[in-house]
Amino acid sequence: MQVQDIIIIGGGLAGLIAANLLGKAGKRVLVIEKKAYPFHRVCGEYISNEVRDFLMKEELFPSDLDIGDIHTFQLTSTKGKSVSMPLDLGGFGVSRYALDNFLYHKAKKNGAEFLLQHQVEEVFFDDQGKKFILTLGDSSQLCCNHLIGAYGKRSKVDKFLGRGFMSQRSPYIGVKYHIQIDYDPNTVALHNFEGGYCGINRVEDGIFNLCYLGSREQLRAAGTIEQMEVDFLWKNPFLKSIWKNSEFLFERPEVINEINFSPKQPVENHILMAGDAAGLITPLCGNGMAIAIHTGKLAAEALIKFKERNEIERFYTSKWNAHFKQRLWVGRNVQRLFGAKGVSEFSVSLIKRSPFIANQIMKRTHGEAV
Ligand SMILES: Cc1cc2nc3c(=O)[nH]c(=O)nc-3n(C[C@H](O)[C@H](O)[C@H](O)COP(=O)(O)OP(=O)(O)OC[C@H]3O[C@@H](n4cnc5c(N)ncnc54)[C@H](O)[C@@H]3O)c2cc1C
């Protein structure tokens, strides 16, 4: 079997950033992605500015798209109380459909190779040969020296590796639409409802992303997504008004379940885990994409800087822990403030009375510029 140098499982943000940087550095890299670009994903599509300069510097910022700045945060409570505040860092909105497709074409130009519409099902590390053997859905096998796991929050690979979180059921579902609406283009809003929260912000071409984290229980009780939205989301008058005044652009929403925020390890079975595969920050912080980009960069750096496996793993683990461990912990705890009855009312009042405290919490979920 021919031995590849570096394989990346998954071509989301983490995988595509790593592929671009490794390709630029002259490394031979193959990305295996189970879908074909371009495609939609469940994501709020609001990116924190902590990665903007890095993307610009690496010529990975999609400047040709009509992307606006987002600098204001609006929070509404389950009963419809509202507060707005300036964002400390701010950000921008861009659809994953456009961004991932842009980064995919860039990565090909930078020398990365792609195997699309193929799913990795098993990964085995051969301790004697010091190589990874990957088995794909069609039973074919590939072999490589180094492996980045950038396959998102949950994958067949996790099941094969027996990662702990795979045995826990998650109470959440994620739902995403693209809509046309007359709404403030510079605001990212988070509207609470009992059991969840819904974000809205502009992406490119004047389109808005409407994305929520809801509860599996509520979906079961309501029977359909549409009925759940009427029964639960619309109790917040801001959400009812958004639904009533929007043109929905998808035939049906993008929906995912099994969204698990449990802690994970950044290196497992010698695989450098990047993006959500190493840990998913709660979406309300709007930082998952920035973390995916940053971890993709760190994984590439580790493979460019070091030759020995133990040095690569030590560098990556220490950087990952220093940059992300606390942020993910804060995210998990802040999330407990949302969706619960009465608690979002308290949060809105707290921000009204003490914007300083809200700013401090927000800062702790952000990282330093990449
Ligand atoms: C409801 C919701 C809203 C969110 N909103 C925001 C937001 O507004 N802002 C923000 O910054 N973050 C947000 N996030 C988080 C953000 O979407 C993720 O953190 C980010 O997409 C992680 O990128 P990734 O590259 O790790 O994974 P992904 O983008 O999920 O990419 C993983 C890729 O791997 C592929 N793959 C999976 N398994 C295999 C396999 N076995 N073989 C081959 N390919 C495979 C998949 O097809 C996919 O393309 C949100 C998340 C949720 C759930």
CSV table of C-alpha atoms and ligand atoms in Angstrom, one decimal:
chain,number,residue,atom,x,y,z
A,1,MET,CA,0.0,0.0,0.0
A,2,GLN,CA,1.3,3.5,-0.9
A,3,VAL,CA,2.1,5.5,2.2
A,4,GLN,CA,0.7,9.1,2.3
A,5,ASP,CA,2.5,11.6,4.4
A,6,ILE,CA,-0.4,13.5,6.0
A,7,ILE,CA,-4.1,12.7,5.8
A,8,ILE,CA,-6.9,14.9,7.2
A,9,ILE,CA,-10.3,13.3,7.9
A,10,GLY,CA,-12.9,16.0,7.3
A,11,GLY,CA,-13.0,19.1,5.2
A,12,GLY,CA,-14.8,21.6,7.4
A,13,LEU,CA,-13.0,24.7,8.6
A,14,ALA,CA,-10.4,23.0,10.7
A,15,GLY,CA,-9.5,20.5,8.0
A,16,LEU,CA,-9.5,23.1,5.2
A,17,ILE,CA,-7.3,25.6,7.1
A,18,ALA,CA,-4.8,22.8,8.0
A,19,ALA,CA,-4.8,21.6,4.3
A,20,ASN,CA,-4.1,25.2,3.1
A,21,LEU,CA,-1.2,25.8,5.5
A,22,LEU,CA,0.3,22.3,5.0
A,23,GLY,CA,0.0,22.6,1.2
A,24,LYS,CA,1.6,26.1,1.3
A,25,ALA,CA,4.5,24.7,3.3
A,26,GLY,CA,5.1,22.1,0.6
A,27,LYS,CA,3.8,19.1,2.6
A,28,ARG,CA,1.9,16.3,0.8
A,29,VAL,CA,-1.6,16.3,2.2
A,30,LEU,CA,-4.8,14.5,1.4
A,31,VAL,CA,-8.2,15.6,2.7
A,32,ILE,CA,-10.9,12.9,2.9
A,33,GLU,CA,-14.4,14.5,3.0
A,34,LYS,CA,-17.6,12.6,2.9
A,35,LYS,CA,-19.6,15.2,1.1
A,36,ALA,CA,-19.0,17.3,-2.1
A,37,TYR,CA,-18.6,21.1,-2.1
A,38,PRO,CA,-20.5,23.4,-1.9
A,39,PHE,CA,-23.0,22.3,0.8
A,40,HIS,CA,-24.9,23.8,3.6
A,41,ARG,CA,-24.3,22.9,7.3
A,42,VAL,CA,-26.1,23.7,10.5
A,43,CYS,CA,-24.2,26.7,11.9
A,44,GLY,CA,-25.0,30.2,12.9
A,45,GLU,CA,-22.3,31.5,10.5
A,46,TYR,CA,-21.2,34.4,12.7
A,47,ILE,CA,-17.4,34.4,13.0
A,48,SER,CA,-15.5,36.3,15.7
A,49,ASN,CA,-12.9,38.8,14.5
A,50,GLU,CA,-10.1,37.0,16.3
A,51,VAL,CA,-9.4,35.1,13.1
A,52,ARG,CA,-9.9,37.9,10.6
A,53,ASP,CA,-6.2,39.2,10.4
A,54,PHE,CA,-4.9,35.6,10.2
A,55,LEU,CA,-7.3,34.8,7.3
A,56,MET,CA,-6.3,38.1,5.6
A,57,LYS,CA,-2.5,37.4,6.0
A,58,GLU,CA,-2.8,33.9,4.6
A,59,GLU,CA,-5.0,35.1,1.7
A,60,LEU,CA,-7.8,32.9,3.0
A,61,PHE,CA,-10.4,35.7,3.7
A,62,PRO,CA,-13.2,35.6,1.1
A,63,SER,CA,-12.9,39.3,0.3
A,64,ASP,CA,-14.8,39.0,-3.0
A,65,LEU,CA,-18.0,38.1,-1.1
A,66,ASP,CA,-20.3,40.9,0.2
A,67,ILE,CA,-19.5,40.4,3.9
A,68,GLY,CA,-20.5,43.1,6.4
A,69,ASP,CA,-19.2,43.9,9.9
A,70,ILE,CA,-21.2,42.9,12.9
A,71,HIS,CA,-20.5,45.0,16.0
A,72,THR,CA,-23.6,44.9,18.2
A,73,PHE,CA,-25.1,42.1,20.3
A,74,GLN,CA,-28.8,41.9,21.1
A,75,LEU,CA,-30.1,39.5,23.7
A,76,THR,CA,-33.8,38.9,24.3
A,77,SER,CA,-35.4,36.9,27.1
A,78,THR,CA,-37.9,34.1,26.7
A,79,LYS,CA,-40.7,36.7,27.4
A,80,GLY,CA,-39.3,39.2,25.0
A,81,LYS,CA,-37.3,41.7,27.2
A,82,SER,CA,-34.4,43.1,25.1
A,83,VAL,CA,-31.0,44.6,25.7
A,84,SER,CA,-28.3,45.5,23.2
A,85,MET,CA,-24.6,46.2,23.8
A,86,PRO,CA,-21.5,46.7,21.6
A,87,LEU,CA,-19.4,43.6,21.0
A,88,ASP,CA,-15.9,43.7,22.4
A,89,LEU,CA,-14.3,42.1,19.3
A,90,GLY,CA,-17.1,42.0,16.8
A,91,GLY,CA,-17.1,39.7,13.8
A,92,PHE,CA,-18.6,39.0,10.4
A,93,GLY,CA,-21.2,36.7,8.9
A,94,VAL,CA,-20.5,34.4,6.0
A,95,SER,CA,-22.3,31.2,5.0
A,96,ARG,CA,-20.5,27.9,5.3
A,97,TYR,CA,-21.7,27.1,1.8
A,98,ALA,CA,-19.6,30.0,0.4
A,99,LEU,CA,-16.7,30.0,2.9
A,100,ASP,CA,-15.9,26.2,2.9
A,101,ASN,CA,-16.2,26.1,-0.9
A,102,PHE,CA,-13.8,29.1,-1.1
A,103,LEU,CA,-11.3,27.4,1.2
A,104,TYR,CA,-11.6,24.1,-0.7
A,105,HIS,CA,-10.6,25.8,-4.0
A,106,LYS,CA,-7.8,27.7,-2.2
A,107,ALA,CA,-6.5,24.5,-0.7
A,108,LYS,CA,-6.4,22.8,-4.1
A,109,LYS,CA,-4.4,25.8,-5.5
A,110,ASN,CA,-2.1,25.4,-2.5
A,111,GLY,CA,-1.3,21.8,-3.4
A,112,ALA,CA,-3.7,19.8,-1.2
A,113,GLU,CA,-5.3,16.8,-2.7
A,114,PHE,CA,-8.9,15.8,-2.0
A,115,LEU,CA,-10.9,12.6,-1.9
A,116,LEU,CA,-14.5,13.7,-1.8
A,117,GLN,CA,-17.7,11.7,-1.1
A,118,HIS,CA,-15.7,9.1,0.8
A,119,GLN,CA,-16.2,8.4,4.5
A,120,VAL,CA,-13.5,7.1,6.8
A,121,GLU,CA,-15.0,4.4,9.0
A,122,GLU,CA,-12.0,2.9,10.9
A,123,VAL,CA,-8.6,4.1,11.9
A,124,PHE,CA,-5.9,1.8,13.3
A,125,PHE,CA,-2.5,2.9,14.5
A,126,ASP,CA,0.1,0.3,13.8
A,127,ASP,CA,2.5,0.7,16.7
A,128,GLN,CA,5.3,-1.4,15.0
A,129,GLY,CA,5.1,0.2,11.6
A,130,LYS,CA,4.3,3.6,13.1
A,131,LYS,CA,1.7,4.2,10.5
A,132,PHE,CA,-2.1,4.8,10.4
A,133,ILE,CA,-4.3,2.5,8.4
A,134,LEU,CA,-7.6,4.0,7.4
A,135,THR,CA,-10.6,1.9,6.2
A,136,LEU,CA,-13.2,3.8,4.1
A,137,GLY,CA,-16.9,3.1,3.5
A,138,ASP,CA,-16.2,1.2,0.3
A,139,SER,CA,-13.7,-1.1,2.2
A,140,SER,CA,-10.7,0.5,0.5
A,141,GLN,CA,-7.7,1.2,2.7
A,142,LEU,CA,-5.2,4.1,2.9
A,143,CYS,CA,-2.0,4.4,4.9
A,144,CYS,CA,-0.3,7.5,6.3
A,145,ASN,CA,2.4,8.8,8.6
A,146,HIS,CA,0.4,11.5,10.3
A,147,LEU,CA,-3.3,12.0,10.8
A,148,ILE,CA,-5.5,15.0,11.6
A,149,GLY,CA,-9.0,14.2,12.8
A,150,ALA,CA,-11.0,17.3,11.7
A,151,TYR,CA,-14.3,15.4,11.2
A,152,GLY,CA,-16.5,17.6,13.4
A,153,LYS,CA,-18.5,16.9,16.5
A,154,ARG,CA,-19.4,13.2,16.0
A,155,SER,CA,-18.3,10.6,13.4
A,156,LYS,CA,-18.1,7.0,12.7
A,157,VAL,CA,-14.4,7.3,13.6
A,158,ASP,CA,-15.3,8.3,17.2
A,159,LYS,CA,-17.5,5.2,17.4
A,160,PHE,CA,-14.6,3.0,16.2
A,161,LEU,CA,-12.2,4.7,18.7
A,162,GLY,CA,-14.7,4.2,21.5
A,163,ARG,CA,-14.6,7.8,22.6
A,164,GLY,CA,-16.5,8.3,25.8
A,165,PHE,CA,-19.0,10.9,24.7
A,166,MET,CA,-20.4,8.6,22.0
A,167,SER,CA,-22.4,6.6,24.7
A,168,GLN,CA,-24.1,9.8,26.0
A,169,ARG,CA,-27.3,11.0,24.3
A,170,SER,CA,-27.6,14.7,23.8
A,171,PRO,CA,-30.8,16.6,24.6
A,172,TYR,CA,-30.2,19.2,21.8
A,173,ILE,CA,-31.2,19.6,18.1
A,174,GLY,CA,-29.8,22.3,15.8
A,175,VAL,CA,-31.9,23.8,13.0
A,176,LYS,CA,-30.8,26.3,10.4
A,177,TYR,CA,-32.5,28.5,7.7
A,178,HIS,CA,-31.4,31.2,5.3
A,179,ILE,CA,-34.0,33.9,5.2
A,180,GLN,CA,-34.6,37.3,3.6
A,181,ILE,CA,-35.8,39.9,6.2
A,182,ASP,CA,-35.5,43.6,6.9
A,183,TYR,CA,-33.2,43.4,9.9
A,184,ASP,CA,-30.2,45.3,11.3
A,185,PRO,CA,-27.2,43.9,9.3
A,186,ASN,CA,-24.7,44.9,11.9
A,187,THR,CA,-26.3,43.0,14.8
A,188,VAL,CA,-26.0,39.5,15.9
A,189,ALA,CA,-29.0,38.7,18.0
A,190,LEU,CA,-29.6,35.8,20.4
A,191,HIS,CA,-33.3,35.3,21.2
A,192,ASN,CA,-34.1,32.9,24.0
A,193,PHE,CA,-37.1,30.6,24.2
A,194,GLU,CA,-37.9,28.0,26.8
A,195,GLY,CA,-35.5,25.1,26.2
A,196,GLY,CA,-33.2,26.9,23.8
A,197,TYR,CA,-32.0,30.0,21.9
A,198,CYS,CA,-32.1,31.2,18.3
A,199,GLY,CA,-29.5,33.4,16.6
A,200,ILE,CA,-29.9,35.7,13.7
A,201,ASN,CA,-27.3,37.6,11.7
A,202,ARG,CA,-26.5,38.7,8.2
A,203,VAL,CA,-24.3,36.6,5.9
A,204,GLU,CA,-23.3,37.5,2.4
A,205,ASP,CA,-25.5,39.0,-0.3
A,206,GLY,CA,-28.0,40.4,2.1
A,207,ILE,CA,-29.2,37.0,3.3
A,208,PHE,CA,-29.7,36.3,7.0
A,209,ASN,CA,-28.9,33.2,8.9
A,210,LEU,CA,-31.5,32.0,11.4
A,211,CYS,CA,-30.3,29.1,13.5
A,212,TYR,CA,-31.4,27.7,16.8
A,213,LEU,CA,-30.4,25.1,19.4
A,214,GLY,CA,-33.6,23.5,20.5
A,215,SER,CA,-34.6,20.5,22.5
A,216,ARG,CA,-35.3,16.9,21.3
A,217,GLU,CA,-38.0,16.6,23.9
A,218,GLN,CA,-39.9,19.6,22.6
A,219,LEU,CA,-39.6,18.3,19.0
A,220,ARG,CA,-41.1,15.0,20.2
A,221,ALA,CA,-43.9,16.7,22.0
A,222,ALA,CA,-44.8,19.0,19.0
A,223,GLY,CA,-44.4,16.3,16.4
A,224,THR,CA,-42.9,18.5,13.7
A,225,ILE,CA,-40.3,21.2,13.5
A,226,GLU,CA,-42.9,23.7,12.3
A,227,GLN,CA,-45.2,22.9,15.2
A,228,MET,CA,-42.3,23.1,17.7
A,229,GLU,CA,-41.4,26.6,16.4
A,230,VAL,CA,-45.0,27.7,16.9
A,231,ASP,CA,-45.4,26.1,20.3
A,232,PHE,CA,-42.1,27.1,21.8
A,233,LEU,CA,-40.0,29.6,19.9
A,234,TRP,CA,-42.9,31.9,19.1
A,235,LYS,CA,-43.6,32.5,22.8
A,236,ASN,CA,-40.7,35.0,22.4
A,237,PRO,CA,-42.4,37.9,20.4
A,238,PHE,CA,-39.2,38.7,18.7
A,239,LEU,CA,-39.0,35.2,17.2
A,240,LYS,CA,-42.6,35.2,16.2
A,241,SER,CA,-42.1,38.5,14.4
A,242,ILE,CA,-39.0,37.1,12.6
A,243,TRP,CA,-40.9,34.1,11.4
A,244,LYS,CA,-43.9,36.2,10.3
A,245,ASN,CA,-41.8,38.7,8.4
A,246,SER,CA,-39.3,36.5,6.6
A,247,GLU,CA,-39.0,34.8,3.3
A,248,PHE,CA,-37.5,31.3,3.9
A,249,LEU,CA,-35.0,30.4,1.2
A,250,PHE,CA,-34.5,26.7,1.8
A,251,GLU,CA,-37.2,24.2,0.8
A,252,ARG,CA,-36.7,22.6,4.3
A,253,PRO,CA,-34.4,23.5,7.2
A,254,GLU,CA,-31.0,21.9,7.8
A,255,VAL,CA,-31.3,19.8,11.0
A,256,ILE,CA,-28.9,18.0,13.2
A,257,ASN,CA,-29.1,16.2,16.5
A,258,GLU,CA,-26.6,14.6,18.9
A,259,ILE,CA,-24.8,17.9,19.7
A,260,ASN,CA,-22.6,17.0,22.6
A,261,PHE,CA,-20.5,19.6,24.5
A,262,SER,CA,-18.7,17.1,26.7
A,263,PRO,CA,-14.9,17.6,27.1
A,264,LYS,CA,-12.7,15.6,24.7
A,265,GLN,CA,-9.0,15.0,24.2
A,266,PRO,CA,-6.9,17.0,21.6
A,267,VAL,CA,-4.8,13.9,20.8
A,268,GLU,CA,-6.3,10.4,20.7
A,269,ASN,CA,-4.7,7.3,19.4
A,270,HIS,CA,-1.9,9.6,18.0
A,271,ILE,CA,-4.5,11.5,15.9
A,272,LEU,CA,-4.3,15.3,16.2
A,273,MET,CA,-7.9,16.2,16.8
A,274,ALA,CA,-8.9,19.7,15.4
A,275,GLY,CA,-12.0,21.8,15.5
A,276,ASP,CA,-15.1,20.1,17.1
A,277,ALA,CA,-13.4,16.7,17.1
A,278,ALA,CA,-11.3,18.1,20.0
A,279,GLY,CA,-14.3,19.8,21.7
A,280,LEU,CA,-17.3,21.8,20.7
A,281,ILE,CA,-17.9,25.2,22.3
A,282,THR,CA,-21.5,26.1,23.0
A,283,PRO,CA,-22.9,27.9,19.9
A,284,LEU,CA,-24.1,30.9,21.9
A,285,CYS,CA,-20.5,32.1,22.2
A,286,GLY,CA,-20.2,32.3,18.4
A,287,ASN,CA,-16.6,31.0,18.6
A,288,GLY,CA,-16.7,27.4,17.2
A,289,MET,CA,-15.6,28.5,13.8
A,290,ALA,CA,-12.8,30.6,15.1
A,291,ILE,CA,-11.6,27.7,17.3
A,292,ALA,CA,-11.8,25.4,14.3
A,293,ILE,CA,-9.7,27.8,12.3
A,294,HIS,CA,-7.2,28.2,15.1
A,295,THR,CA,-6.9,24.5,15.8
A,296,GLY,CA,-6.4,23.7,12.1
A,297,LYS,CA,-3.6,26.2,12.1
A,298,LEU,CA,-2.0,24.7,15.3
A,299,ALA,CA,-2.2,21.2,13.9
A,300,ALA,CA,-0.5,22.3,10.7
A,301,GLU,CA,2.1,24.2,12.6
A,302,ALA,CA,2.9,21.1,14.7
A,303,LEU,CA,3.5,19.0,11.6
A,304,ILE,CA,5.5,21.7,9.9
A,305,LYS,CA,7.7,22.5,12.9
A,306,PHE,CA,8.5,19.0,14.3
A,307,LYS,CA,9.4,15.6,12.9
A,308,GLU,CA,9.2,13.3,15.9
A,309,ARG,CA,5.7,12.1,16.8
A,310,ASN,CA,6.1,12.7,20.5
A,311,GLU,CA,7.2,16.3,19.9
A,312,ILE,CA,4.3,16.9,17.5
A,313,GLU,CA,1.8,15.6,20.0
A,314,ARG,CA,3.4,17.5,22.9
A,315,PHE,CA,3.4,20.8,21.1
A,316,TYR,CA,-0.2,20.4,19.9
A,317,THR,CA,-1.6,19.3,23.3
A,318,SER,CA,0.1,22.1,25.2
A,319,LYS,CA,-1.1,24.8,22.7
A,320,TRP,CA,-4.6,23.4,22.6
A,321,ASN,CA,-4.9,23.3,26.4
A,322,ALA,CA,-3.5,26.8,26.8
A,323,HIS,CA,-5.8,28.3,24.2
A,324,PHE,CA,-9.1,26.4,24.4
A,325,LYS,CA,-9.6,24.3,27.6
A,326,GLN,CA,-10.8,27.2,29.7
A,327,ARG,CA,-12.9,28.8,26.9
A,328,LEU,CA,-14.8,25.6,26.4
A,329,TRP,CA,-15.4,25.3,30.1
A,330,VAL,CA,-16.7,28.9,30.3
A,331,GLY,CA,-19.0,28.2,27.3
A,332,ARG,CA,-20.5,25.1,29.0
A,333,ASN,CA,-21.2,27.1,32.1
A,334,VAL,CA,-22.6,30.2,30.4
A,335,GLN,CA,-24.9,28.0,28.4
A,336,ARG,CA,-26.6,27.0,31.7
A,337,LEU,CA,-27.8,30.6,31.9
A,338,PHE,CA,-29.9,30.3,28.7
A,339,GLY,CA,-33.1,28.7,27.8
A,340,ALA,CA,-34.1,28.0,31.4
A,341,LYS,CA,-37.3,29.7,32.6
A,342,GLY,CA,-36.6,33.0,34.3
A,343,VAL,CA,-32.9,32.8,33.9
A,344,SER,CA,-32.8,34.6,30.6
A,345,GLU,CA,-35.0,37.4,32.2
A,346,PHE,CA,-32.3,37.6,34.8
A,347,SER,CA,-29.5,37.7,32.2
A,348,VAL,CA,-31.2,40.5,30.3
A,349,SER,CA,-31.6,42.5,33.5
A,350,LEU,CA,-28.0,41.9,34.5
A,351,ILE,CA,-26.7,43.2,31.2
A,352,LYS,CA,-28.9,46.2,31.5
A,353,ARG,CA,-27.7,47.0,35.0
A,354,SER,CA,-24.1,45.8,34.5
A,355,PRO,CA,-22.7,45.8,31.0
A,356,PHE,CA,-19.2,45.4,32.5
A,357,ILE,CA,-20.0,41.9,33.9
A,358,ALA,CA,-21.5,40.8,30.6
A,359,ASN,CA,-18.4,42.0,28.8
A,360,GLN,CA,-16.1,40.1,31.1
A,361,ILE,CA,-18.1,36.9,30.6
A,362,MET,CA,-18.0,37.4,26.8
A,363,LYS,CA,-14.2,38.1,26.8
A,364,ARG,CA,-13.6,34.8,28.6
A,365,THR,CA,-15.2,32.9,25.7
A,366,HIS,CA,-13.0,34.7,23.1
A,367,GLY,CA,-9.4,34.0,22.4
A,368,GLU,CA,-6.5,36.1,21.5
A,369,ALA,CA,-6.1,37.0,17.9
A,370,VAL,CA,-4.8,34.0,16.0
B,1,LIG,C1,-26.6,25.0,16.2
B,1,LIG,C2,-25.2,25.5,16.0
B,1,LIG,C3,-24.9,26.8,15.7
B,1,LIG,C4,-23.6,27.2,15.6
B,1,LIG,N1,-23.3,28.5,15.4
B,1,LIG,C5,-22.1,29.0,15.3
B,1,LIG,C6,-21.8,30.4,15.0
B,1,LIG,O1,-22.7,31.2,14.8
B,1,LIG,N2,-20.5,30.7,15.0
B,1,LIG,C7,-19.5,29.9,15.2
B,1,LIG,O2,-18.3,30.3,15.2
B,1,LIG,N3,-19.7,28.6,15.5
B,1,LIG,C8,-21.0,28.1,15.5
B,1,LIG,N4,-21.2,26.8,15.7
B,1,LIG,C9,-20.1,25.8,15.8
B,1,LIG,C10,-19.4,25.6,14.5
B,1,LIG,O3,-20.4,25.2,13.5
B,1,LIG,C11,-18.4,24.5,14.6
B,1,LIG,O4,-17.6,24.7,15.7
B,1,LIG,C12,-17.5,24.4,13.4
B,1,LIG,O5,-18.3,24.1,12.2
B,1,LIG,C13,-16.5,23.3,13.6
B,1,LIG,O6,-15.7,23.1,12.4
B,1,LIG,P1,-15.0,21.7,12.1
B,1,LIG,O7,-14.1,21.9,11.0
B,1,LIG,O8,-14.4,21.2,13.4
B,1,LIG,O9,-16.2,20.7,11.8
B,1,LIG,P2,-17.3,20.7,10.6
B,1,LIG,O10,-17.4,22.0,10.0
B,1,LIG,O11,-18.5,20.0,11.1
B,1,LIG,O12,-16.6,19.8,9.5
B,1,LIG,C14,-16.4,18.4,9.6
B,1,LIG,C15,-16.3,17.8,8.2
B,1,LIG,O13,-16.0,16.4,8.4
B,1,LIG,C16,-16.7,15.6,7.5
B,1,LIG,N5,-16.7,14.3,8.0
B,1,LIG,C17,-17.3,13.8,9.2
B,1,LIG,N6,-17.0,12.5,9.4
B,1,LIG,C18,-16.2,12.1,8.4
B,1,LIG,C19,-15.6,10.9,8.0
B,1,LIG,N7,-15.7,9.8,8.8
B,1,LIG,N8,-15.0,10.8,6.9
B,1,LIG,C20,-14.9,11.9,6.0
B,1,LIG,N9,-15.4,13.1,6.3
B,1,LIG,C21,-16.1,13.2,7.5
B,1,LIG,C22,-18.1,16.3,7.5
B,1,LIG,O14,-18.8,16.0,6.3
B,1,LIG,C23,-17.7,17.8,7.6
B,1,LIG,O15,-17.6,18.4,6.3
B,1,LIG,C24,-22.5,26.3,15.8
B,1,LIG,C25,-22.8,25.0,16.1
B,1,LIG,C26,-24.1,24.5,16.2
B,1,LIG,C27,-24.4,23.1,16.5
